Amino acid sequence: MIVKLSGQRWIWVYAAAVVVWVVTVSAAGRGLVSTVIAAATVAAYLAIVGVGQMFVITSGSGNIDLSIAYVMTFCGFVGLRVMGGDNALLVPGLLVAAACGLVVGLVNALSIRLLRIPPIVATLSVGFVLLSGSQVLAHQGSFAPSPGLAGFTSARVLGIPWIVLVGVAVAGLAAVVLHRTAYGRRLQATGQSEPAAVLAGIRTGRVGGSTYLISGGSAGVAGVLLASYAGGAAVDLATTYQLGSIIVVVLGGSLISGGVSNVSGIWGAALFLTLLVTMLNVLHVSTAWQFIVEGLLIIAVLAAANPRSEGTTVGRGPRRG
Amino acid sequence: MTAPTLPARLGVVPWGRASQAALPVGSLVALLAVVLALEPNASTYRGLTLILSGSTGLIFAALAQLCLATLGDIDLGVGAAVGLANVVCATWLTDNPPLGVLALLGIVAGYVLLGLVVHARQVSSIIATLGASFVWLGLGLLLLPIPGGIAPAWLTDLFALRPVVVPLPVVIAAISAAVAYFVFMRSRFGLIARGSGVSQDAIRHSGRPLIVTQLAVYALAGFCVVLSGLAVTANTTSGDVNASSGYTLLSIAAVVLGGASFGGGRIAPVGAVLGAVSLTLVTSLLAFLDVSSDYQVGAQGLVLFLVVAVRALSSRRPA
């Protein structure tokens, strides 16, 4: 029954994306294919971090990663700084950004598991420390991305941007890990019922904690890619991803209370959100109204689509035995 | 893996109360001592008024956050909502008072709607309030695209009152702590609200209309947001929708520092007010120490992190 319900939800979000796409194209009067390719290019970053957020949310017990946007910006700065506009340092830059994201993920996981800080407080406060770091780096000058990586983020193969293929590959890999590996099964079991998972012999602490590493690492890589695509890092580089990464997970059909996740829905929701912004821009809607429409739409869609009772309490850290 | 029993989670154990009070009171005293050591002038009536003038807005924002924490919810849009109230106060409330009052009541109504979405439609409060923060921000930008406007004269006059002996910010802190304590810890309404944060089923089985209580708590949160907006407007004498964006994190920090958990039911109204005052002192302290503004947000994050870690490690239950 759960499969049926969540299946319906992700089909709805693709349908909504198509509606927005049609409105945008008819308002602009052109660009049937180019609109969707441009949207997919931007949506790819959202899909990559959305997959990381999905792993965290799937583990249940109020787990959520509010540091993603700050990790992306910070790793964007750090990665670009290591590269220094030099192609020879492209790989080290990417690796350092990924490592930074993993370290933040580890800090998040340890604070939640060992210090028993509620996930929402732990990830938010870690995020604010990173924001300070980004502000300091921003005042030390701007750094150009390595030309190779900047080229890659806008390059295409057979008309499809590479970054879209990367985003689809990440989603595919996530689906395999989640549904075809023992780790994925353990993760879903933990999210569905932690006490039951413990009785089944699953080390729920490790499984839940590991998701923050996935989320941090993917945010780190996505951040340096996004900074390269944007031609440089800025303090507000990834601000919209704090809400965005959660919204794509929930709109995509995963349950915020954990245990049930849907990977294909994430891409649908990312396309929907990106096309929505494109549509509002094409219709010359002001930034203020864009905020209002996006906020209301997100609340309305969730209120309308909510198929079953979800946990409304937050911040319940891992329960101790 | 047994869940804590319900009475224990309502925080009725006497020693639990005592250890709960130690952290907010202790950190406030320690911070005051450091601030006074660095800046002896701060101990005067004028000095105390000056360094605490920013605390009033945060106190009310923290009480708004406390309302939602009572139900086990969290408000990730409180900073933007206070920003909107601030903008309304600096524009409509000055130019056209009836319209301004109506708009402020609109914010309270907005919170009731938010409560309806969260509790009647069972949408996660994290997402509903994050979504609402975009709405508040958009409305604030529509009203005042760039910082500006001017505070109503009566409001600036009100906050310029200088009561005898005790400075105004301290008076406001004491009154709001007392009112919040009686509303949440001593009244029937507060008991039901806290009870519904622990076990919705228990309240439902008692035959009380649960949703009415929940919506009333959200309305109270909206009212606190409006009070916070008024205080911010009086303090800055102008409007800026982004001026209070830091309140989202700081209000959560104040509530947690005060001794509440976001699991629902366990709250500490007086602690939250003390927490808000302490966090204002942290900001003053950073300014006294000439810490670059780049590091301020990080320092606040670090303080929140340490406070929650200390609390979690010193108590037997998760924070």
PDB file of N, CA and C in Angstrom, chain A residues 256-320:
ATOM      1  N   ILE A 256       8.645  12.463   5.533  1.00  0.00           N
ATOM      2  CA  ILE A 256       9.550  13.251   6.373  1.00  0.00           C
ATOM      3  C   ILE A 256       9.861  12.501   7.666  1.00  0.00           C
ATOM      4  N   SER A 257       8.961  11.582   8.051  1.00  0.00           N
ATOM      5  CA  SER A 257       9.188  10.827   9.277  1.00  0.00           C
ATOM      6  C   SER A 257      10.119   9.635   9.064  1.00  0.00           C
ATOM      7  N   GLY A 258      10.536   9.420   7.811  1.00  0.00           N
ATOM      8  CA  GLY A 258      11.526   8.391   7.546  1.00  0.00           C
ATOM      9  C   GLY A 258      10.949   7.057   7.108  1.00  0.00           C
ATOM     10  N   GLY A 259      11.849   6.173   6.684  1.00  0.00           N
ATOM     11  CA  GLY A 259      11.454   4.812   6.370  1.00  0.00           C
ATOM     12  C   GLY A 259      10.964   4.573   4.959  1.00  0.00           C
ATOM     13  N   VAL A 260      10.379   5.586   4.339  1.00  0.00           N
ATOM     14  CA  VAL A 260       9.873   5.412   2.977  1.00  0.00           C
ATOM     15  C   VAL A 260      10.519   6.467   2.096  1.00  0.00           C
ATOM     16  N   SER A 261      11.254   6.015   1.071  1.00  0.00           N
ATOM     17  CA  SER A 261      11.904   7.006   0.224  1.00  0.00           C
ATOM     18  C   SER A 261      11.660   6.720  -1.242  1.00  0.00           C
ATOM     19  N   ASN A 262      11.771   7.769  -2.045  1.00  0.00           N
ATOM     20  CA  ASN A 262      11.514   7.638  -3.461  1.00  0.00           C
ATOM     21  C   ASN A 262      12.544   8.457  -4.214  1.00  0.00           C
ATOM     22  N   VAL A 263      13.413   7.762  -4.969  1.00  0.00           N
ATOM     23  CA  VAL A 263      14.511   8.455  -5.631  1.00  0.00           C
ATOM     24  C   VAL A 263      14.042   9.164  -6.902  1.00  0.00           C
ATOM     25  N   SER A 264      13.204   8.489  -7.700  1.00  0.00           N
ATOM     26  CA  SER A 264      12.805   9.106  -8.970  1.00  0.00           C
ATOM     27  C   SER A 264      11.976  10.369  -8.727  1.00  0.00           C
ATOM     28  N   GLY A 265      11.244  10.387  -7.614  1.00  0.00           N
ATOM     29  CA  GLY A 265      10.453  11.571  -7.279  1.00  0.00           C
ATOM     30  C   GLY A 265      11.312  12.802  -7.065  1.00  0.00           C
ATOM     31  N   ILE A 266      12.557  12.589  -6.589  1.00  0.00           N
ATOM     32  CA  ILE A 266      13.441  13.732  -6.329  1.00  0.00           C
ATOM     33  C   ILE A 266      13.726  14.506  -7.612  1.00  0.00           C
ATOM     34  N   TRP A 267      14.006  13.772  -8.688  1.00  0.00           N
ATOM     35  CA  TRP A 267      14.264  14.453  -9.962  1.00  0.00           C
ATOM     36  C   TRP A 267      13.011  15.180 -10.456  1.00  0.00           C
ATOM     37  N   GLY A 268      11.860  14.539 -10.302  1.00  0.00           N
ATOM     38  CA  GLY A 268      10.608  15.176 -10.718  1.00  0.00           C
ATOM     39  C   GLY A 268      10.372  16.472  -9.961  1.00  0.00           C
ATOM     40  N   ALA A 269      10.600  16.411  -8.629  1.00  0.00           N
ATOM     41  CA  ALA A 269      10.377  17.600  -7.806  1.00  0.00           C
ATOM     42  C   ALA A 269      11.399  18.686  -8.119  1.00  0.00           C
ATOM     43  N   ALA A 270      12.653  18.269  -8.382  1.00  0.00           N
ATOM     44  CA  ALA A 270      13.687  19.251  -8.712  1.00  0.00           C
ATOM     45  C   ALA A 270      13.347  19.951 -10.032  1.00  0.00           C
ATOM     46  N   LEU A 271      12.873  19.160 -11.016  1.00  0.00           N
ATOM     47  CA  LEU A 271      12.460  19.752 -12.297  1.00  0.00           C
ATOM     48  C   LEU A 271      11.275  20.697 -12.093  1.00  0.00           C
ATOM     49  N   PHE A 272      10.315  20.258 -11.283  1.00  0.00           N
ATOM     50  CA  PHE A 272       9.125  21.072 -11.022  1.00  0.00           C
ATOM     51  C   PHE A 272       9.510  22.420 -10.408  1.00  0.00           C
ATOM     52  N   LEU A 273      10.360  22.387  -9.355  1.00  0.00           N
ATOM     53  CA  LEU A 273      10.745  23.628  -8.686  1.00  0.00           C
ATOM     54  C   LEU A 273      11.514  24.555  -9.625  1.00  0.00           C
ATOM     55  N   THR A 274      12.439  23.972 -10.408  1.00  0.00           N
ATOM     56  CA  THR A 274      13.249  24.798 -11.300  1.00  0.00           C
ATOM     57  C   THR A 274      12.393  25.402 -12.411  1.00  0.00           C
ATOM     58  N   LEU A 275      11.496  24.577 -12.989  1.00  0.00           N
ATOM     59  CA  LEU A 275      10.609  25.084 -14.034  1.00  0.00           C
ATOM     60  C   LEU A 275       9.669  26.152 -13.480  1.00  0.00           C
ATOM     61  N   LEU A 276       9.278  25.992 -12.203  1.00  0.00           N
ATOM     62  CA  LEU A 276       8.394  26.979 -11.577  1.00  0.00           C
ATOM     63  C   LEU A 276       9.072  28.347 -11.533  1.00  0.00           C
ATOM     64  N   VAL A 277      10.357  28.351 -11.132  1.00  0.00           N
ATOM     65  CA  VAL A 277      11.099  29.610 -11.093  1.00  0.00           C
ATOM     66  C   VAL A 277      11.218  30.190 -12.503  1.00  0.00           C
ATOM     67  N   THR A 278      11.512  29.310 -13.499  1.00  0.00           N
ATOM     68  CA  THR A 278      11.603  29.766 -14.881  1.00  0.00           C
ATOM     69  C   THR A 278      10.286  30.397 -15.314  1.00  0.00           C
ATOM     70  N   MET A 279       9.177  29.715 -14.979  1.00  0.00           N
ATOM     71  CA  MET A 279       7.867  30.216 -15.390  1.00  0.00           C
ATOM     72  C   MET A 279       7.598  31.594 -14.773  1.00  0.00           C
ATOM     73  N   LEU A 280       7.888  31.734 -13.473  1.00  0.00           N
ATOM     74  CA  LEU A 280       7.638  33.010 -12.804  1.00  0.00           C
ATOM     75  C   LEU A 280       8.509  34.115 -13.405  1.00  0.00           C
ATOM     76  N   ASN A 281       9.731  33.741 -13.822  1.00  0.00           N
ATOM     77  CA  ASN A 281      10.595  34.726 -14.477  1.00  0.00           C
ATOM     78  C   ASN A 281      10.053  35.124 -15.835  1.00  0.00           C
ATOM     79  N   VAL A 282       9.604  34.112 -16.602  1.00  0.00           N
ATOM     80  CA  VAL A 282       9.061  34.382 -17.943  1.00  0.00           C
ATOM     81  C   VAL A 282       7.822  35.268 -17.832  1.00  0.00           C
ATOM     82  N   LEU A 283       7.033  35.045 -16.784  1.00  0.00           N
ATOM     83  CA  LEU A 283       5.804  35.822 -16.597  1.00  0.00           C
ATOM     84  C   LEU A 283       6.093  37.177 -15.922  1.00  0.00           C
ATOM     85  N   HIS A 284       7.377  37.497 -15.739  1.00  0.00           N
ATOM     86  CA  HIS A 284       7.811  38.765 -15.139  1.00  0.00           C
ATOM     87  C   HIS A 284       7.240  38.979 -13.741  1.00  0.00           C
ATOM     88  N   VAL A 285       7.209  37.915 -12.960  1.00  0.00           N
ATOM     89  CA  VAL A 285       6.750  38.022 -11.574  1.00  0.00           C
ATOM     90  C   VAL A 285       7.922  38.526 -10.729  1.00  0.00           C
ATOM     91  N   SER A 286       7.671  39.500  -9.861  1.00  0.00           N
ATOM     92  CA  SER A 286       8.758  40.078  -9.073  1.00  0.00           C
ATOM     93  C   SER A 286       9.289  39.065  -8.057  1.00  0.00           C
ATOM     94  N   THR A 287      10.504  39.318  -7.579  1.00  0.00           N
ATOM     95  CA  THR A 287      11.130  38.405  -6.617  1.00  0.00           C
ATOM     96  C   THR A 287      10.245  38.205  -5.393  1.00  0.00           C
ATOM     97  N   ALA A 288       9.648  39.317  -4.911  1.00  0.00           N
ATOM     98  CA  ALA A 288       8.807  39.227  -3.728  1.00  0.00           C
ATOM     99  C   ALA A 288       7.650  38.258  -3.962  1.00  0.00           C
ATOM    100  N   TRP A 289       6.974  38.407  -5.100  1.00  0.00           N
ATOM    101  CA  TRP A 289       5.856  37.499  -5.404  1.00  0.00           C
ATOM    102  C   TRP A 289       6.328  36.081  -5.646  1.00  0.00           C
ATOM    103  N   GLN A 290       7.549  35.926  -6.213  1.00  0.00           N
ATOM    104  CA  GLN A 290       8.097  34.572  -6.402  1.00  0.00           C
ATOM    105  C   GLN A 290       8.218  33.861  -5.063  1.00  0.00           C
ATOM    106  N   PHE A 291       8.744  34.581  -4.057  1.00  0.00           N
ATOM    107  CA  PHE A 291       8.861  33.996  -2.720  1.00  0.00           C
ATOM    108  C   PHE A 291       7.494  33.547  -2.209  1.00  0.00           C
ATOM    109  N   ILE A 292       6.510  34.468  -2.345  1.00  0.00           N
ATOM    110  CA  ILE A 292       5.177  34.179  -1.811  1.00  0.00           C
ATOM    111  C   ILE A 292       4.570  32.962  -2.507  1.00  0.00           C
ATOM    112  N   VAL A 293       4.645  32.953  -3.851  1.00  0.00           N
ATOM    113  CA  VAL A 293       4.055  31.851  -4.616  1.00  0.00           C
ATOM    114  C   VAL A 293       4.735  30.530  -4.256  1.00  0.00           C
ATOM    115  N   GLU A 294       6.081  30.549  -4.207  1.00  0.00           N
ATOM    116  CA  GLU A 294       6.802  29.305  -3.894  1.00  0.00           C
ATOM    117  C   GLU A 294       6.431  28.782  -2.511  1.00  0.00           C
ATOM    118  N   GLY A 295       6.440  29.702  -1.530  1.00  0.00           N
ATOM    119  CA  GLY A 295       6.125  29.298  -0.161  1.00  0.00           C
ATOM    120  C   GLY A 295       4.727  28.712  -0.051  1.00  0.00           C
ATOM    121  N   LEU A 296       3.745  29.430  -0.632  1.00  0.00           N
ATOM    122  CA  LEU A 296       2.354  28.968  -0.558  1.00  0.00           C
ATOM    123  C   LEU A 296       2.168  27.647  -1.293  1.00  0.00           C
ATOM    124  N   LEU A 297       2.812  27.545  -2.453  1.00  0.00           N
ATOM    125  CA  LEU A 297       2.648  26.341  -3.269  1.00  0.00           C
ATOM    126  C   LEU A 297       3.183  25.111  -2.539  1.00  0.00           C
ATOM    127  N   ILE A 298       4.355  25.294  -1.900  1.00  0.00           N
ATOM    128  CA  ILE A 298       4.962  24.168  -1.186  1.00  0.00           C
ATOM    129  C   ILE A 298       4.039  23.705  -0.058  1.00  0.00           C
ATOM    130  N   ILE A 299       3.520  24.678   0.702  1.00  0.00           N
ATOM    131  CA  ILE A 299       2.629  24.319   1.808  1.00  0.00           C
ATOM    132  C   ILE A 299       1.357  23.674   1.260  1.00  0.00           C
ATOM    133  N   ALA A 300       0.798  24.272   0.191  1.00  0.00           N
ATOM    134  CA  ALA A 300      -0.460  23.775  -0.356  1.00  0.00           C
ATOM    135  C   ALA A 300      -0.307  22.359  -0.908  1.00  0.00           C
ATOM    136  N   VAL A 301       0.774  22.129  -1.655  1.00  0.00           N
ATOM    137  CA  VAL A 301       0.981  20.805  -2.241  1.00  0.00           C
ATOM    138  C   VAL A 301       1.096  19.755  -1.139  1.00  0.00           C
ATOM    139  N   LEU A 302       1.864  20.088  -0.083  1.00  0.00           N
ATOM    140  CA  LEU A 302       2.043  19.120   0.994  1.00  0.00           C
ATOM    141  C   LEU A 302       0.744  18.887   1.750  1.00  0.00           C
ATOM    142  N   ALA A 303      -0.017  19.977   1.961  1.00  0.00           N
ATOM    143  CA  ALA A 303      -1.268  19.831   2.691  1.00  0.00           C
ATOM    144  C   ALA A 303      -2.251  18.992   1.895  1.00  0.00           C
ATOM    145  N   ALA A 304      -2.240  19.168   0.564  1.00  0.00           N
ATOM    146  CA  ALA A 304      -3.185  18.446  -0.279  1.00  0.00           C
ATOM    147  C   ALA A 304      -2.748  17.002  -0.504  1.00  0.00           C
ATOM    148  N   ALA A 305      -1.432  16.794  -0.636  1.00  0.00           N
ATOM    149  CA  ALA A 305      -0.957  15.479  -1.058  1.00  0.00           C
ATOM    150  C   ALA A 305      -0.693  14.536   0.094  1.00  0.00           C
ATOM    151  N   ASN A 306      -0.791  15.057   1.331  1.00  0.00           N
ATOM    152  CA  ASN A 306      -0.413  14.225   2.456  1.00  0.00           C
ATOM    153  C   ASN A 306      -1.317  12.998   2.573  1.00  0.00           C
ATOM    154  N   PRO A 307      -0.811  11.833   2.256  1.00  0.00           N
ATOM    155  CA  PRO A 307      -1.675  10.665   2.193  1.00  0.00           C
ATOM    156  C   PRO A 307      -1.924  10.017   3.543  1.00  0.00           C
ATOM    157  N   ARG A 308      -1.012  10.231   4.486  1.00  0.00           N
ATOM    158  CA  ARG A 308      -1.196   9.559   5.758  1.00  0.00           C
ATOM    159  C   ARG A 308      -0.512  10.366   6.844  1.00  0.00           C
ATOM    160  N   SER A 309      -0.810   9.999   8.053  1.00  0.00           N
ATOM    161  CA  SER A 309      -0.266  10.730   9.180  1.00  0.00           C
ATOM    162  C   SER A 309       1.255  10.668   9.178  1.00  0.00           C
ATOM    163  N   GLU A 310       1.874  11.843   9.243  1.00  0.00           N
ATOM    164  CA  GLU A 310       3.325  11.885   9.359  1.00  0.00           C
ATOM    165  C   GLU A 310       3.667  12.407  10.731  1.00  0.00           C
ATOM    166  N   GLY A 311       4.847  12.105  11.188  1.00  0.00           N
ATOM    167  CA  GLY A 311       5.277  12.630  12.482  1.00  0.00           C
ATOM    168  C   GLY A 311       5.371  14.143  12.413  1.00  0.00           C
ATOM    169  N   THR A 312       4.735  14.830  13.353  1.00  0.00           N
ATOM    170  CA  THR A 312       4.813  16.286  13.338  1.00  0.00           C
ATOM    171  C   THR A 312       5.790  16.784  14.381  1.00  0.00           C
ATOM    172  N   THR A 313       6.245  15.906  15.235  1.00  0.00           N
ATOM    173  CA  THR A 313       7.214  16.357  16.221  1.00  0.00           C
ATOM    174  C   THR A 313       8.600  16.299  15.620  1.00  0.00           C
ATOM    175  N   VAL A 314       9.449  17.184  16.106  1.00  0.00           N
ATOM    176  CA  VAL A 314      10.801  17.222  15.576  1.00  0.00           C
ATOM    177  C   VAL A 314      11.779  17.150  16.728  1.00  0.00           C
ATOM    178  N   GLY A 315      13.026  16.989  16.376  1.00  0.00           N
ATOM    179  CA  GLY A 315      14.078  17.142  17.346  1.00  0.00           C
ATOM    180  C   GLY A 315      14.187  16.006  18.338  1.00  0.00           C
ATOM    181  N   ARG A 316      13.402  14.975  18.169  1.00  0.00           N
ATOM    182  CA  ARG A 316      13.589  13.839  19.068  1.00  0.00           C
ATOM    183  C   ARG A 316      14.851  13.130  18.645  1.00  0.00           C
ATOM    184  N   GLY A 317      15.827  13.240  19.442  1.00  0.00           N
ATOM    185  CA  GLY A 317      17.097  12.622  19.104  1.00  0.00           C
ATOM    186  C   GLY A 317      16.958  11.121  19.246  1.00  0.00           C
ATOM    187  N   PRO A 318      18.050  10.433  18.994  1.00  0.00           N
ATOM    188  CA  PRO A 318      17.999   8.992  19.133  1.00  0.00           C
ATOM    189  C   PRO A 318      17.637   8.612  20.566  1.00  0.00           C
ATOM    190  N   ARG A 319      16.734   7.698  20.703  1.00  0.00           N
ATOM    191  CA  ARG A 319      16.367   7.269  22.048  1.00  0.00           C
ATOM    192  C   ARG A 319      17.409   6.298  22.560  1.00  0.00           C
ATOM    193  N   ARG A 320      17.675   6.413  23.825  1.00  0.00           N
ATOM    194  CA  ARG A 320      18.669   5.492  24.390  1.00  0.00           C
ATOM    195  C   ARG A 320      17.975   4.264  24.936  1.00  0.00           C
TER     196      ARG A 320
END
